[in-house]
Short mmCIF file of C-alpha atoms in Angstrom, two decimals:
data_model
loop_
_atom_site.label_atom_id
_atom_site.label_comp_id
_atom_site.label_asym_id
_atom_site.label_seq_id
_atom_site.Cartn_x
_atom_site.Cartn_y
_atom_site.Cartn_z
CA MET A 1 -0.16 0.04 0.42
CA ARG A 2 1.14 3.43 -0.68
CA GLN A 3 1.35 5.64 2.14
CA SER A 4 -0.20 9.03 2.43
CA SER A 5 1.64 12.03 2.57
CA PRO A 6 1.31 13.80 5.81
CA ALA A 7 -1.26 16.54 5.94
CA THR A 8 0.85 20.26 5.10
CA PRO A 9 0.56 21.99 8.89
CA LEU A 10 -0.93 25.24 9.08
CA PRO A 11 -1.82 27.88 12.19
CA PRO A 12 -5.02 28.27 13.55
CA PRO A 13 -8.24 30.06 12.40
CA LYS A 14 -7.55 33.13 14.36
CA GLU A 15 -3.71 33.56 12.98
CA ARG A 16 -4.63 32.89 9.84
CA ARG A 17 -7.10 36.15 9.50
CA ARG A 18 -4.73 38.39 11.53
CA LEU A 19 -1.78 37.10 9.35
CA ARG A 20 -4.16 38.32 6.06
CA GLU A 21 -4.85 41.85 8.03
CA ALA A 22 -1.16 42.28 8.56
CA GLY A 23 -0.29 41.55 5.28
CA SER A 24 -2.99 43.77 3.75
CA LEU A 25 -4.81 41.70 1.79
CA THR A 26 -8.73 41.60 1.28
CA VAL A 27 -10.60 38.06 1.83
CA ALA A 28 -11.29 38.98 -2.18
CA GLN A 29 -7.89 39.21 -2.53
CA VAL A 30 -7.04 36.11 -1.22
CA ALA A 31 -9.69 34.45 -2.58
CA GLU A 32 -8.43 35.49 -5.85
CA ARG A 33 -4.90 34.29 -5.77
CA MET A 34 -6.39 31.23 -4.18
CA GLY A 35 -8.66 30.80 -7.11
CA VAL A 36 -11.80 29.82 -4.73
CA SER A 37 -14.44 31.98 -3.78
CA ARG A 38 -15.02 34.91 -0.27
CA ARG A 39 -16.42 32.24 1.37
CA THR A 40 -14.42 29.37 1.25
CA VAL A 41 -11.85 32.07 2.19
CA ARG A 42 -13.60 32.98 5.45
CA ALA A 43 -15.03 29.52 6.23
CA TRP A 44 -11.28 28.68 6.88
CA GLU A 45 -10.60 31.58 8.70
CA ALA A 46 -14.18 30.72 11.01
CA ASP A 47 -12.76 27.00 11.05
CA ARG A 48 -15.83 25.32 9.59
CA THR A 49 -13.80 23.71 6.57
CA THR A 50 -10.08 22.96 6.02
CA PRO A 51 -8.07 23.33 2.57
CA ARG A 52 -6.91 19.99 1.15
CA GLY A 53 -4.01 18.65 -1.27
CA ARG A 54 -2.48 22.05 -3.56
CA LYS A 55 -4.87 24.38 -2.27
CA ARG A 56 -3.70 23.25 1.77
CA GLN A 57 -0.18 24.02 0.14
CA ALA A 58 -0.81 26.59 -1.67
CA TYR A 59 -2.66 28.74 0.69
CA ALA A 60 0.22 27.90 3.45
CA GLU A 61 2.76 28.84 1.50
CA LEU A 62 0.89 32.45 1.33
CA LEU A 63 0.86 32.65 5.26
CA ASN A 64 4.53 31.00 4.99
CA ALA A 65 5.13 34.31 3.10
CA LEU A 66 2.99 37.20 5.49
CA THR A 67 4.58 35.43 7.88
CA THR A 68 8.00 36.34 6.50
CA GLU A 69 7.51 39.71 5.79
CA ALA A 70 5.62 40.23 9.14
CA GLY A 71 8.97 38.83 11.38
CA THR A 72 9.98 37.37 14.15
CA GLU A 73 8.00 39.06 16.47
CA THR A 74 4.44 37.83 15.86
CA GLY A 75 5.61 34.13 17.80
CA ILE A 76 5.22 32.38 14.60
CA GLU A 77 8.25 30.43 12.90
CA THR A 78 8.71 28.75 9.45
CA VAL A 79 9.43 25.20 9.49
CA THR A 80 12.78 24.52 7.03
CA ASP A 81 12.71 22.20 4.46
CA ARG A 82 14.57 19.56 5.83
CA GLU A 83 10.90 19.06 8.19
CA ILE A 84 8.96 18.86 5.42
CA PRO A 85 9.35 17.63 1.25
CA ALA A 86 11.08 19.75 -1.37
CA LYS A 87 8.49 22.72 -2.75
CA LYS A 88 6.05 22.47 0.38
CA THR A 89 6.54 25.40 3.01
CA ALA A 90 3.88 25.65 5.79
CA VAL A 91 3.68 27.51 9.19
CA THR A 92 4.15 26.38 12.51
CA VAL A 93 2.63 27.47 15.91
CA ARG A 94 4.75 28.05 19.02
CA HIS A 95 2.99 26.18 21.38
CA ASP A 96 4.72 27.01 24.51
CA GLN A 97 4.65 30.98 24.50
CA ARG A 98 0.87 33.15 23.95
CA GLU A 99 -1.34 33.89 21.40
CA PRO A 100 0.09 36.91 19.65
CA GLU A 101 -1.60 39.65 20.58
CA ALA A 102 -3.51 42.68 18.61
CA GLN A 103 -2.21 44.77 16.26
CA PRO A 104 -2.06 47.86 17.86
CA ASP A 105 -5.39 49.97 15.90
CA PRO A 106 -4.03 53.05 14.09
CA PHE A 107 -6.86 55.59 15.31
CA ALA A 108 -6.41 54.74 18.85
CA PRO A 109 -5.40 58.47 20.50
CA SER A 110 -3.09 55.51 22.46
CA SER A 111 -0.95 53.89 19.39
CA PRO A 112 2.59 54.17 19.41
CA SER A 113 2.34 57.09 16.61
CA SER A 114 1.11 59.24 18.94
CA LEU A 115 -1.30 61.02 16.37
CA THR A 116 -3.35 63.45 17.88
CA PRO A 117 -7.48 62.82 18.02
CA ALA A 118 -7.83 65.99 14.83
CA GLN A 119 -5.13 63.63 12.83
CA ALA A 120 -6.62 60.60 13.44
CA PHE A 121 -10.03 61.61 12.74
CA ASP A 122 -8.81 63.21 9.77
CA ALA A 123 -7.01 59.08 9.13
CA LEU A 124 -10.18 57.51 9.29
CA TYR A 125 -11.97 59.91 7.80
CA ALA A 126 -9.88 59.76 4.54
CA PHE A 127 -9.77 55.45 4.67
CA CYS A 128 -13.88 54.80 5.26
CA VAL A 129 -15.44 58.28 3.31
CA PRO A 130 -15.01 57.22 -0.92
CA ALA A 131 -15.85 53.82 -0.20
CA LEU A 132 -18.60 54.58 2.52
CA VAL A 133 -20.54 57.43 0.23
CA ARG A 134 -20.44 54.98 -2.55
CA GLN A 135 -22.12 52.77 -0.67
CA THR A 136 -25.13 54.82 1.31
CA TYR A 137 -26.23 56.04 -2.17
CA LEU A 138 -26.31 52.08 -3.02
CA LEU A 139 -28.77 51.79 0.39
CA THR A 140 -30.83 55.77 -0.67
CA GLY A 141 -30.18 55.99 -4.51
CA ARG A 142 -29.56 60.10 -3.95
CA ARG A 143 -26.26 61.51 -3.76
CA GLU A 144 -26.50 64.64 -1.43
CA LEU A 145 -28.90 62.01 0.99
CA ALA A 146 -25.99 59.69 1.40
CA ARG A 147 -23.42 62.78 1.28
CA GLU A 148 -25.42 64.29 4.24
CA SER A 149 -25.81 60.75 5.98
CA VAL A 150 -21.74 60.21 6.07
CA GLU A 151 -20.68 63.73 7.46
CA ARG A 152 -23.55 62.90 9.94
CA ALA A 153 -21.85 60.08 11.23
CA PHE A 154 -18.41 61.43 11.27
CA GLN A 155 -19.82 64.37 13.18
CA LEU A 156 -21.49 62.12 15.65
CA ALA A 157 -18.00 59.89 15.68
CA TRP A 158 -16.22 63.41 16.76
CA GLN A 159 -18.76 63.97 19.63
CA ARG A 160 -17.65 60.92 21.18
CA TRP A 161 -14.61 60.34 20.08
CA PRO A 162 -12.84 58.82 23.18
CA GLU A 163 -14.97 55.78 22.32
CA VAL A 164 -14.74 55.48 18.81
CA ALA A 165 -11.32 55.94 19.69
CA VAL A 166 -10.79 52.49 21.29
CA ASP A 167 -13.53 50.47 19.72
CA ARG A 168 -12.29 47.60 18.27
CA ASP A 169 -13.72 48.18 14.59
CA PRO A 170 -14.24 52.07 14.19
CA THR A 171 -14.64 52.11 10.05
CA GLY A 172 -17.66 49.49 11.29
CA TRP A 173 -19.10 51.42 13.73
CA VAL A 174 -19.11 54.85 11.53
CA ARG A 175 -20.66 52.63 9.10
CA ALA A 176 -23.88 51.38 11.05
CA ALA A 177 -24.19 55.06 12.27
CA ALA A 178 -24.30 56.75 8.30
CA TYR A 179 -26.66 53.43 7.85
CA GLU A 180 -28.98 54.50 10.67
CA TYR A 181 -29.34 58.03 9.32
CA ALA A 182 -29.84 57.31 6.00
CA LEU A 183 -32.61 54.35 6.24
CA SER A 184 -34.25 57.00 8.91
CA PRO A 185 -38.47 57.16 7.98
CA TRP A 186 -38.20 61.25 8.69
CA HIS A 187 -36.91 62.06 5.70
CA ARG A 188 -39.66 61.33 3.53
CA PHE A 189 -41.08 64.68 5.56
CA ARG A 190 -38.69 67.09 3.98
CA PRO A 191 -39.26 69.01 1.21
CA ARG A 192 -36.27 68.08 -0.96
CA HIS A 193 -36.58 64.98 -0.83
CA ARG A 194 -40.18 64.35 -1.98
CA HIS A 195 -38.80 64.94 -5.27
CA PRO A 196 -36.35 62.41 -7.07
CA GLU A 197 -33.20 62.61 -8.15
CA ALA A 198 -31.25 62.38 -11.66
CA PRO A 199 -30.86 58.88 -12.14
CA PRO A 200 -27.81 57.03 -13.61
CA ALA A 201 -26.88 57.49 -17.06
CA ASP A 202 -26.64 53.66 -17.96
CA ALA A 203 -30.23 52.02 -18.81
CA SER A 204 -28.34 48.47 -17.21
CA ASP A 205 -27.29 50.71 -14.37
CA ARG A 206 -30.97 52.49 -13.52
CA THR A 207 -32.78 49.24 -13.81
CA LEU A 208 -30.60 47.77 -11.38
CA LEU A 209 -31.08 50.67 -8.79
CA ASN A 210 -34.62 50.50 -8.74
CA VAL A 211 -34.33 47.11 -8.24
CA LEU A 212 -32.59 47.65 -4.85
CA LEU A 213 -34.87 50.75 -4.09
CA ARG A 214 -37.33 48.54 -4.31
CA LEU A 215 -36.31 46.00 -1.19
CA PRO A 216 -37.39 46.43 1.82
CA PRO A 217 -34.93 48.46 4.24
CA PRO A 218 -33.32 45.62 6.50
CA HIS A 219 -32.86 43.58 2.93
CA ARG A 220 -30.79 45.74 1.66
CA ARG A 221 -28.96 46.58 4.15
CA THR A 222 -28.30 43.03 4.55
CA LEU A 223 -27.48 42.15 0.77
CA LEU A 224 -25.05 45.47 0.46
CA LEU A 225 -22.94 44.50 3.20
CA TYR A 226 -22.76 40.84 2.41
CA ASP A 227 -21.95 41.17 -1.21
CA VAL A 228 -20.37 44.42 -1.60
CA VAL A 229 -18.50 45.05 1.64
CA GLY A 230 -17.36 41.50 1.80
CA LEU A 231 -18.86 41.23 5.44
CA ASP A 232 -19.76 37.52 6.65
CA LEU A 233 -23.22 36.14 7.69
CA PRO A 234 -22.37 36.59 11.54
CA GLU A 235 -20.91 40.35 11.02
CA THR A 236 -23.61 40.94 8.90
CA ALA A 237 -26.04 39.86 11.53
CA ALA A 238 -24.52 41.78 14.50
CA GLU A 239 -24.76 45.21 12.78
CA THR A 240 -28.13 45.11 11.31
CA GLU A 241 -29.04 43.47 14.91
CA ALA A 242 -30.44 40.51 13.64
CA SER A 243 -30.13 36.91 13.63
CA THR A 244 -27.84 34.48 11.58
CA PRO A 245 -30.55 32.83 11.26
CA ALA A 246 -32.31 36.20 10.34
CA ALA A 247 -30.27 37.55 8.11
CA ALA A 248 -29.54 34.72 5.90
CA ASN A 249 -33.24 34.66 4.56
CA ARG A 250 -33.06 38.25 4.26
CA LEU A 251 -29.98 38.17 2.08
CA LEU A 252 -31.45 35.12 -0.29
CA HIS A 253 -35.25 36.83 -0.28
CA ALA A 254 -33.09 40.02 -1.37
CA ARG A 255 -30.96 37.82 -4.57
CA GLU A 256 -34.14 36.11 -5.02
CA ALA A 257 -35.68 39.60 -5.83
CA VAL A 258 -32.55 40.48 -7.62
CA ALA A 259 -32.87 37.34 -10.06
CA ALA A 260 -36.07 37.18 -11.14
CA ARG A 261 -35.74 40.92 -12.21
CA LEU A 262 -32.80 40.69 -13.48
CA PRO A 263 -31.59 37.02 -15.02
CA GLU A 264 -28.44 37.35 -15.18
CA LEU A 265 -27.44 38.62 -11.68
CA SER A 266 -28.09 35.47 -9.79
CA ASP A 267 -24.63 34.83 -9.81
CA PRO A 268 -23.51 36.69 -6.62
CA ALA A 269 -20.07 37.54 -8.17
CA GLU A 270 -21.49 38.76 -10.97
CA LEU A 271 -23.92 40.94 -8.60
CA HIS A 272 -21.04 42.03 -6.31
CA ARG A 273 -19.10 43.67 -9.97
CA ARG A 274 -22.32 45.44 -11.16
CA LEU A 275 -23.54 46.65 -8.07
CA ALA A 276 -19.32 47.57 -7.15
CA ARG A 277 -19.48 49.83 -11.71
CA LEU A 278 -23.05 50.89 -10.21
CA ALA A 279 -21.08 52.95 -7.15
CA ASP A 280 -18.04 53.61 -9.01
CA THR A 281 -19.78 55.56 -11.96
CA GLU A 282 -21.74 58.01 -10.24
CA ARG A 283 -19.23 61.26 -9.11
CA LEU A 284 -20.06 61.67 -5.47
CA ARG A 285 -18.48 64.16 -3.13
CA ALA A 286 -17.69 64.74 0.72
CA SER A 287 -16.42 67.68 2.60
CA LYS A 288 -13.26 67.89 4.18
CA PRO A 289 -12.51 66.34 7.46
CA PHE A 290 -11.72 69.22 9.49
CA THR A 291 -15.27 71.20 8.21
CA VAL A 292 -16.82 67.37 9.38
CA ARG A 293 -14.97 68.43 12.58
CA ASN A 294 -16.30 72.18 12.84
CA GLY A 295 -19.03 71.45 12.07
CA SER A 296 -19.95 68.98 14.72
CA GLU A 297 -18.62 70.83 17.05
CA ARG A 298 -21.12 73.86 16.01
CA ARG A 299 -23.63 71.52 16.46
CA ALA A 300 -23.18 70.43 20.09
CA ARG A 301 -22.06 73.74 20.70
CA PHE A 302 -25.53 74.83 19.43
CA TRP A 303 -27.88 72.18 21.70
CA THR A 304 -25.83 72.75 24.57
CA ARG A 305 -26.84 76.37 24.35
CA ALA A 306 -30.67 74.66 23.39
CA ALA A 307 -30.40 73.10 26.76
CA ILE A 308 -28.93 75.33 28.96
CA ALA A 309 -31.56 77.80 28.03
CA PHE A 310 -34.18 75.79 28.35
CA THR A 311 -32.88 75.33 31.90
CA VAL A 312 -33.02 78.48 32.90
CA THR A 313 -36.47 79.43 31.56
CA LEU A 314 -38.03 75.90 33.43
CA ILE A 315 -35.85 77.27 36.15
CA GLY A 316 -38.02 81.24 35.57
CA ALA A 317 -41.76 79.61 35.80
CA THR A 318 -40.58 77.60 38.63
CA ALA A 319 -39.45 80.43 40.63
CA LEU A 320 -42.50 82.89 39.08
CA THR A 321 -45.18 79.76 40.82
CA LEU A 322 -43.98 80.04 43.71
CA ARG A 323 -43.98 83.38 43.78
CA THR A 324 -47.24 83.73 42.73
CA ALA A 325 -48.94 80.77 44.65
CA PRO A 326 -50.56 81.70 47.75
CA THR A 327 -49.49 80.93 51.44
CA GLN A 328 -52.26 79.04 52.59
CA TYR A 329 -55.19 76.49 51.74
CA GLU A 330 -57.81 78.30 50.94
CA PRO A 331 -60.99 75.89 50.10
CA PRO A 332 -63.56 76.14 47.62
CA VAL A 333 -66.97 78.01 48.44
CA ALA A 334 -69.10 75.43 49.05
CA PRO A 335 -71.52 75.53 46.00
CA GLY A 336 -75.76 75.94 47.36
CA GLU A 337 -78.13 72.77 48.06
CA THR A 338 -81.90 73.57 48.32
CA VAL A 339 -83.35 72.53 52.31
CA ARG A 340 -86.62 71.11 52.38
CA GLY A 341 -88.84 71.79 55.51
CA VAL A 342 -88.43 75.38 55.80
CA PRO A 343 -91.84 77.47 55.24
CA PRO A 344 -91.45 79.72 52.33
CA ARG A 345 -91.30 83.94 53.33
CA ALA A 346 -94.51 85.37 53.35
CA ALA A 347 -95.55 88.51 51.70
CA PRO A 348 -95.34 91.33 53.17
CA GLY A 349 -99.18 92.78 54.70
CA PRO A 350 -100.73 96.59 54.27
CA LEU A 351 -99.20 98.85 56.60
CA SER A 352 -100.29 99.98 60.16
CA GLU A 353 -100.74 103.75 61.35
CA GLN A 354 -97.68 104.09 62.84
CA GLN A 355 -95.72 103.26 59.89
CA LEU A 356 -98.01 105.35 57.73
CA ALA A 357 -96.97 108.34 59.63
CA LEU A 358 -93.62 107.38 59.64
CA LEU A 359 -93.39 107.02 56.13
CA GLU A 360 -95.01 110.60 55.85
CA LYS A 361 -92.64 111.88 58.13
CA LEU A 362 -89.88 110.74 56.87
CA ARG A 363 -90.73 111.91 53.44
CA MET A 364 -91.52 115.95 54.60
CA GLU A 365 -87.91 116.03 55.42
CA THR A 366 -84.95 117.57 53.66
CA ALA A 367 -83.13 115.33 51.30
CA GLY A 368 -79.91 116.55 53.23
CA GLY A 369 -80.83 115.27 56.24
CA PRO A 370 -82.49 117.27 59.48
CA GLU A 371 -80.89 120.81 60.12
CA ARG A 372 -77.89 120.52 61.96
CA LEU A 373 -78.04 120.94 66.16
CA VAL A 374 -76.21 124.15 67.04
CA PRO A 375 -74.96 124.23 71.37
CA GLU A 376 -76.72 126.80 72.92
CA PRO A 377 -74.40 129.33 74.61
CA ARG A 378 -74.79 129.61 78.88
#
C-alpha cells in the first residue's frame, strides 16, 4: 500500500485572519490568489472547513510569505526544508508561547504613532469616506442624502471620539451610524426629498438601482453588507441587529428578488461586480475632514446652549410659580343646596297707622337730612 503524505500544517484560524490583515490583504484578494470564492476563505478563517491538497499547500505558502514579511515578533516560526518535502512550505505555531497580541489600532489615541485626536479622526475619515459614500448611495439612491448621512455619522463620531477611538472596529461604528441615518423614515417629510434625483446615465444601472430601491430596507442593507462590503454572515447579522438565520433569510430573499427582475445577476459574483460598477460610475463628493469636525463642534455648542436656555426657562417658570402661588390653603366655597322643610317667606301685609305716619314724616324732611344741631350758649 502507498502511504499518504502528512497534511501540510497550518496556523490556527485566528492567526490566519491576523496574518491576512497584517499583510493588508482583503478576503477578495486572497480568494483570487487561491482560485476559490470569498465564502471559502471566510470558512477557512472561521475554522468551518479546512483546505486540502494543492489548495492547502498554496494557502500555507501564502501564510508563510505573510509571516516572513511580518517578522519574528508575532511568535510564528517557519518550518525548515528538512522537516517537510521539497516544494512545500508551511507555518507552525509555537505552543509554548502565548497567542500573539492584536495589532495596535492606528486610530486609537494611545497608538505608538502618537497621533492627536484630530489627526486620528482625519485618517479614519480619509480611509472610510470614499467607499462609505458609494455604499450609502446604493442604499438610498440619493447622492445628497448619501453625503449628508456620512457627514452626520462622522460628526457623531467626533462628538464621541473617546468611545470610537478605542472601538475594535471604528469603520463599522461609523458605517452603522451612516446607514441608520440614511434609512431614517423621517426623510420622507423633508421638502427636497419629495422629488426624485436624476437617475444614472446607463440604462442597466438605472434598472439595477430601481430593483435595489424596491427591496425592503433591512433586506437591502443585508445585501449591501454581505455582497458589497464583504462581511460574513455573523458580522452582517450583528450590524443589522438580527439573528444569523434572519440575516441569511433576508440575504436569500434579496438575491431572489434581484434575480427575478435581472436574471443575469443570479450569480453573486456578477451581482457584486455590477453593484461595484454602479457605485464607481457616480460622482459623489464629501466635505473635508476639518469641515466635518467644525460642523460637529458647532452642532454640539448649539444643543448645549439650547439645553442651557431650556433649563433657565424652566427655573424661571418655577420661581415665578412659587412667587405668585398662595401661601396657605383656601378651600373653595361649596355650592348652594336646597334645604327641605323650611316654610316659604310670607309676603308683607298692609302698613299700620304708625308706619304710615313715620313714612309721611320721612317724606316731609329735606333731602339733606335734619337741621344741624348747634349747642346753646350758657
